[in-house]
Tab-separated table of C-alpha atoms in Angstrom:
chain	number	residue	atom	x	y	z
M	1	MET	CA	30.913	107.012	8.928
M	2	ALA	CA	31.543	105.225	5.643
M	3	THR	CA	31.773	107.395	2.574
M	4	LEU	CA	30.052	106.619	-0.723
M	5	VAL	CA	33.396	105.705	-2.259
M	6	SER	CA	34.207	103.235	0.478
M	7	ALA	CA	30.733	101.735	0.127
M	8	ILE	CA	31.100	101.065	-3.607
M	9	PRO	CA	32.703	97.622	-3.108
M	10	LEU	CA	29.675	96.684	-0.989
M	11	PHE	CA	27.326	97.846	-3.726
M	12	SER	CA	29.331	95.840	-6.240
M	13	ALA	CA	29.132	92.734	-4.054
M	14	VAL	CA	25.354	93.095	-3.702
M	15	ARG	CA	24.993	93.646	-7.452
M	16	ASP	CA	27.104	90.594	-8.266
M	17	ALA	CA	25.082	88.485	-5.835
M	18	MET	CA	21.817	89.460	-7.526
M	19	PHE	CA	22.782	89.966	-11.173
M	20	LEU	CA	24.735	88.186	-13.881
M	21	SER	CA	25.971	89.478	-17.206
M	22	GLY	CA	26.742	87.969	-20.557
M	23	THR	CA	27.320	88.882	-24.167
M	24	VAL	CA	24.911	88.001	-26.953
M	25	SER	CA	26.695	85.242	-28.879
M	26	ALA	CA	23.937	83.992	-31.206
M	27	LEU	CA	20.511	85.002	-32.527
M	28	ASP	CA	18.045	82.926	-34.510
M	29	GLN	CA	14.339	82.282	-35.104
M	30	PRO	CA	13.232	78.802	-33.939
M	31	THR	CA	9.729	79.741	-35.129
M	32	PRO	CA	8.440	82.785	-37.108
M	33	THR	CA	7.168	84.452	-33.909
M	34	MET	CA	9.987	83.452	-31.553
M	35	ARG	CA	13.541	84.749	-31.293
M	36	ARG	CA	16.270	82.786	-29.531
M	37	ILE	CA	18.949	84.850	-27.837
M	38	GLN	CA	22.030	83.039	-26.589
M	39	LEU	CA	24.112	84.718	-23.902
M	40	ARG	CA	27.708	83.732	-23.146
M	41	GLY	CA	30.125	84.771	-20.440
M	42	PRO	CA	32.538	83.554	-17.760
M	43	ARG	CA	29.973	84.115	-15.015
M	44	LEU	CA	27.630	81.658	-16.739
M	45	LYS	CA	30.086	78.774	-16.443
M	46	GLY	CA	28.889	76.317	-13.829
M	47	LEU	CA	25.555	78.127	-13.526
M	48	THR	CA	22.946	76.051	-11.700
M	49	TRP	CA	19.207	76.344	-12.230
M	50	THR	CA	16.045	74.274	-12.169
M	51	PRO	CA	14.160	73.838	-15.463
M	52	GLY	CA	11.111	76.097	-15.453
M	53	GLN	CA	12.882	78.965	-13.705
M	54	HIS	CA	13.261	82.415	-15.234
M	55	VAL	CA	15.543	85.428	-15.220
M	56	ARG	CA	14.681	89.127	-15.049
M	57	LEU	CA	16.370	90.767	-18.024
M	58	GLN	CA	17.308	94.442	-18.215
M	59	VAL	CA	15.558	95.698	-21.366
M	60	ALA	CA	15.774	99.447	-20.671
M	61	GLY	CA	18.226	101.749	-18.911
M	62	PHE	CA	17.316	102.391	-15.288
M	63	ARG	CA	18.022	106.117	-15.585
M	64	GLU	CA	15.884	106.414	-18.714
M	65	SER	CA	13.017	104.539	-17.064
M	66	VAL	CA	13.099	106.773	-13.979
M	67	VAL	CA	13.142	109.935	-16.102
M	68	ARG	CA	10.092	108.635	-17.978
M	69	LEU	CA	8.485	107.829	-14.583
M	70	ARG	CA	8.270	104.168	-15.594
M	71	PRO	CA	10.899	102.373	-13.464
M	72	ARG	CA	9.113	99.050	-13.992
M	73	ASP	CA	10.123	99.207	-17.659
M	74	THR	CA	13.680	98.309	-16.684
M	75	LEU	CA	13.289	94.545	-16.189
M	76	ARG	CA	11.224	91.874	-17.911
M	77	THR	CA	10.800	88.188	-17.052
M	78	TYR	CA	11.876	85.423	-19.463
M	79	SER	CA	11.928	81.664	-18.971
M	80	ILE	CA	15.256	79.926	-19.492
M	81	HIS	CA	15.127	77.609	-22.487
M	82	GLN	CA	18.409	75.841	-21.783
M	83	THR	CA	21.954	76.341	-20.539
M	84	ASP	CA	25.385	74.847	-21.134
M	85	PRO	CA	27.306	75.348	-17.882
M	86	ASP	CA	30.505	73.967	-19.421
M	87	ALA	CA	30.455	76.417	-22.335
M	88	GLY	CA	29.041	79.220	-20.194
M	89	THR	CA	25.907	79.855	-22.278
M	90	LEU	CA	22.268	80.561	-21.476
M	91	ASP	CA	19.454	80.553	-24.053
M	92	LEU	CA	16.290	82.646	-23.859
M	93	VAL	CA	13.422	82.441	-26.353
M	94	MET	CA	11.207	85.507	-26.695
M	95	PHE	CA	7.715	85.432	-28.175
M	96	ASP	CA	6.358	88.358	-30.211
M	97	HIS	CA	2.744	88.960	-29.158
M	98	GLY	CA	2.254	91.373	-32.051
M	99	VAL	CA	1.159	94.153	-29.676
M	100	ALA	CA	2.160	97.810	-29.761
M	101	GLU	CA	5.751	98.859	-29.083
M	102	THR	CA	6.941	98.000	-25.569
M	103	PRO	CA	10.404	98.243	-23.955
M	104	ALA	CA	10.792	94.463	-24.195
M	105	LYS	CA	9.731	94.340	-27.845
M	106	ARG	CA	12.094	97.181	-28.779
M	107	TRP	CA	14.950	95.463	-26.974
M	108	ALA	CA	14.340	92.086	-28.616
M	109	ALA	CA	14.084	93.689	-32.068
M	110	THR	CA	17.302	95.693	-31.793
M	111	VAL	CA	19.645	93.498	-29.751
M	112	SER	CA	22.684	92.321	-31.721
M	113	VAL	CA	25.494	89.804	-31.385
M	114	GLY	CA	28.176	91.346	-29.174
M	115	ASP	CA	25.777	93.358	-27.002
M	116	LYS	CA	26.280	93.050	-23.252
M	117	VAL	CA	23.205	92.012	-21.265
M	118	THR	CA	22.469	92.189	-17.532
M	119	PHE	CA	19.976	89.874	-15.837
M	120	THR	CA	19.123	88.349	-12.482
M	121	ARG	CA	20.186	84.933	-11.346
M	122	PRO	CA	17.696	82.118	-12.133
M	123	GLN	CA	14.684	82.275	-9.844
M	124	GLY	CA	11.118	81.045	-9.428
M	125	ASN	CA	9.260	77.952	-8.224
M	126	PHE	CA	7.419	77.091	-11.436
M	127	VAL	CA	9.303	73.806	-11.637
M	128	VAL	CA	8.549	70.106	-11.975
M	129	ARG	CA	7.452	68.184	-8.908
M	130	PRO	CA	9.346	64.932	-9.430
M	131	ASP	CA	7.161	62.894	-7.054
M	132	ALA	CA	3.943	63.525	-9.020
M	133	PRO	CA	2.098	60.366	-10.181
M	134	HIS	CA	1.677	62.082	-13.557
M	135	HIS	CA	2.333	65.510	-15.057
M	136	LEU	CA	-0.114	67.770	-16.931
M	137	PHE	CA	1.156	70.734	-18.989
M	138	VAL	CA	-1.344	73.254	-20.407
M	139	GLY	CA	-0.567	76.671	-21.913
M	140	GLU	CA	0.023	78.639	-25.111
M	141	GLU	CA	3.169	79.795	-26.935
M	142	THR	CA	4.561	81.827	-24.051
M	143	ALA	CA	4.403	78.745	-21.842
M	144	SER	CA	6.202	76.520	-24.338
M	145	VAL	CA	9.673	77.863	-23.456
M	146	ALA	CA	9.382	76.881	-19.792
M	147	PHE	CA	7.543	73.677	-20.742
M	148	ALA	CA	10.351	72.663	-23.126
M	149	ALA	CA	12.923	72.881	-20.334
M	150	MET	CA	10.681	71.134	-17.802
M	151	LEU	CA	9.772	68.304	-20.180
M	152	ARG	CA	13.432	67.686	-21.065
M	153	SER	CA	14.150	67.218	-17.361
M	154	LEU	CA	11.640	64.378	-16.982
M	155	PRO	CA	12.764	60.775	-17.480
M	156	ALA	CA	11.765	59.004	-20.683
M	157	GLY	CA	9.222	56.847	-18.889
M	158	ALA	CA	7.433	59.677	-17.056
M	159	ALA	CA	3.632	59.816	-17.345
M	160	VAL	CA	2.984	63.081	-19.173
M	161	HIS	CA	-0.177	64.665	-20.576
M	162	GLY	CA	-0.504	68.094	-22.072
M	163	VAL	CA	-1.649	70.509	-24.709
M	164	VAL	CA	-0.122	73.735	-26.040
M	165	GLU	CA	-2.100	76.239	-28.092
M	166	GLY	CA	-0.743	78.246	-31.022
M	167	GLU	CA	-1.736	80.497	-33.894
M	168	PRO	CA	-3.080	78.936	-37.101
M	169	GLY	CA	-0.224	77.704	-39.262
M	170	ALA	CA	2.426	78.670	-36.701
M	171	THR	CA	5.445	76.448	-36.174
M	172	PRO	CA	5.403	75.289	-32.529
M	173	LEU	CA	8.485	75.075	-30.358
M	174	PRO	CA	9.463	71.376	-30.171
M	175	LEU	CA	8.374	69.691	-26.944
M	176	ALA	CA	9.250	66.260	-25.585
M	177	HIS	CA	6.906	63.522	-24.368
M	178	GLY	CA	4.317	63.916	-27.137
M	179	VAL	CA	2.511	66.997	-25.839
M	180	THR	CA	-0.390	67.840	-28.179
M	181	HIS	CA	-0.545	71.098	-30.165
M	182	VAL	CA	-3.844	72.800	-31.023
M	183	GLN	CA	-4.577	75.916	-33.079
M	184	ARG	CA	-6.747	78.871	-32.165
M	185	ALA	CA	-8.469	81.649	-34.076
M	186	GLY	CA	-7.781	85.172	-32.822
M	187	SER	CA	-6.060	86.257	-29.619
M	188	ALA	CA	-4.909	83.808	-26.968
M	189	ALA	CA	-6.621	86.016	-24.387
M	190	ASP	CA	-10.053	85.321	-25.907
M	191	SER	CA	-9.532	81.806	-27.218
M	192	THR	CA	-11.515	78.820	-26.017
M	193	ALA	CA	-9.331	76.313	-27.886
M	194	LEU	CA	-7.157	75.609	-24.846
M	195	THR	CA	-10.043	75.144	-22.413
M	196	ASP	CA	-11.823	72.875	-24.908
M	197	ALA	CA	-8.631	70.853	-25.398
M	198	LEU	CA	-8.155	70.435	-21.640
M	199	ARG	CA	-11.712	69.197	-21.242
M	200	ALA	CA	-11.096	66.676	-24.039
M	201	LEU	CA	-7.895	65.238	-22.546
M	202	ASP	CA	-8.121	61.653	-21.348
M	203	LEU	CA	-6.526	61.973	-17.916
M	204	PRO	CA	-6.030	59.339	-15.209
M	205	ASP	CA	-8.679	59.176	-12.492
M	206	GLN	CA	-6.075	60.064	-9.898
M	207	PRO	CA	-4.968	63.731	-10.045
M	208	GLY	CA	-1.298	64.382	-10.634
M	209	VAL	CA	0.376	67.784	-10.783
M	210	ALA	CA	-0.711	70.380	-13.351
M	211	TYR	CA	1.514	73.142	-14.701
M	212	LEU	CA	-0.587	75.961	-16.169
M	213	ALA	CA	1.178	78.916	-17.778
M	214	GLY	CA	0.539	81.745	-20.229
M	215	GLU	CA	-2.182	84.390	-20.343
M	216	ALA	CA	-3.416	85.201	-16.823
M	217	ARG	CA	-7.181	85.020	-17.345
M	218	THR	CA	-6.908	81.823	-19.367
M	219	ILE	CA	-4.963	80.218	-16.519
M	220	GLN	CA	-7.820	81.025	-14.149
M	221	ARG	CA	-10.286	79.298	-16.477
M	222	LEU	CA	-8.027	76.258	-16.817
M	223	ARG	CA	-7.625	75.970	-13.071
M	224	ARG	CA	-11.404	76.099	-12.553
M	225	ILE	CA	-11.855	73.264	-15.046
M	226	LEU	CA	-9.446	71.094	-13.064
M	227	THR	CA	-10.893	71.937	-9.640
M	228	ASP	CA	-14.611	72.165	-10.470
M	229	GLU	CA	-14.918	69.574	-13.243
M	230	ARG	CA	-12.057	67.149	-12.600
M	231	GLY	CA	-11.936	67.256	-8.811
M	232	TRP	CA	-8.299	68.338	-8.462
M	233	ASP	CA	-7.095	70.067	-5.317
M	234	ARG	CA	-5.706	73.577	-5.872
M	235	ARG	CA	-2.482	72.434	-4.189
M	236	GLN	CA	-1.955	70.047	-7.110
M	237	ILE	CA	-1.950	72.941	-9.606
M	238	VAL	CA	1.108	75.135	-10.240
M	239	THR	CA	0.444	78.331	-12.183
M	240	LYS	CA	2.606	80.949	-13.894
M	241	PRO	CA	0.868	83.958	-15.513
M	242	PHE	CA	3.262	85.377	-18.101
M	243	TRP	CA	1.109	88.076	-19.667
M	244	THR	CA	-2.318	89.654	-20.038
M	245	PRO	CA	-3.493	92.493	-22.316
M	246	GLY	CA	-3.159	96.008	-20.939
M	247	ARG	CA	-1.077	95.221	-17.870
M	248	THR	CA	2.315	96.914	-17.694
M	249	GLY	CA	5.140	94.437	-17.483
M	250	MET	CA	2.902	91.640	-18.760
M	251	GLU	CA	2.458	92.761	-22.342
C-alpha cells in the first residue's frame, strides 16, 4: 500500500495539472474602480487560452477558510484581460463593487509586487462564436474585462453591436469595435439603463450571437428582452453571471 510520502509526487502532478503560479510583476489602475494585476512566471510562457475565459484565483488560505468554516472563500473567478505568452505574463483586472469587506476585496487591496499567486488554468466557455453573422455584447463594468479580450479577438471587419453600462462619470475600460457606453444612477443590480439601452439598439433583423455578462438578475432581464421582444432563440445567447448582491462568491 502506498504511503503518504510516496503519494506526494502524485499530488504534486495533479496540482500542477490544475493550477499555475506566478509572481505579481505590476499593479496599476486603468480606471478609478478597476485594478490591473499582472502576473509573471515561467509556467505562463506559452500559455494558451481563448479570449473570454477566466481563472480561479486563490484569494485566501485554504486552511484559514476551513477553520472559519468558509472553504468557498479560497477561490474567486476573474476574467483574463490579456496575456503575453512570449514574456510569460497574464493580466487580470479587478472591479471594486464598493461592497463590504470580502476575501477577494481584501486580497486585491493588499496584494503587492513580488507576491506569489496561485490560480487555475484558463477555463470556461464564455467565448466568441466565430461563425456568428453578427455579435452583440451587453453588460456592465464587470463584463468589460472579458468583453475587451473577446472584442480584440474579432477581425476588424466583424459586425459588432453592444452596450456597456457604468457609473456616472466613471472612466470605462477601453473596448474595440465602437461598443457604446451608457451611465446609470445607483446600483447595477437595480439599474434599468442597460435594459433600456438594449431595447434602443438598432440590430439586424437576423439574430446573431449575444454575449450577456455581469449581474445575474440583470442578465435574466436582458435575455428575456432578446427572446420575448426580439425573437432570438435561447441557443443564440451566451450568458456569464459574475456577481449578484448577497450571494457568497459572487459579491
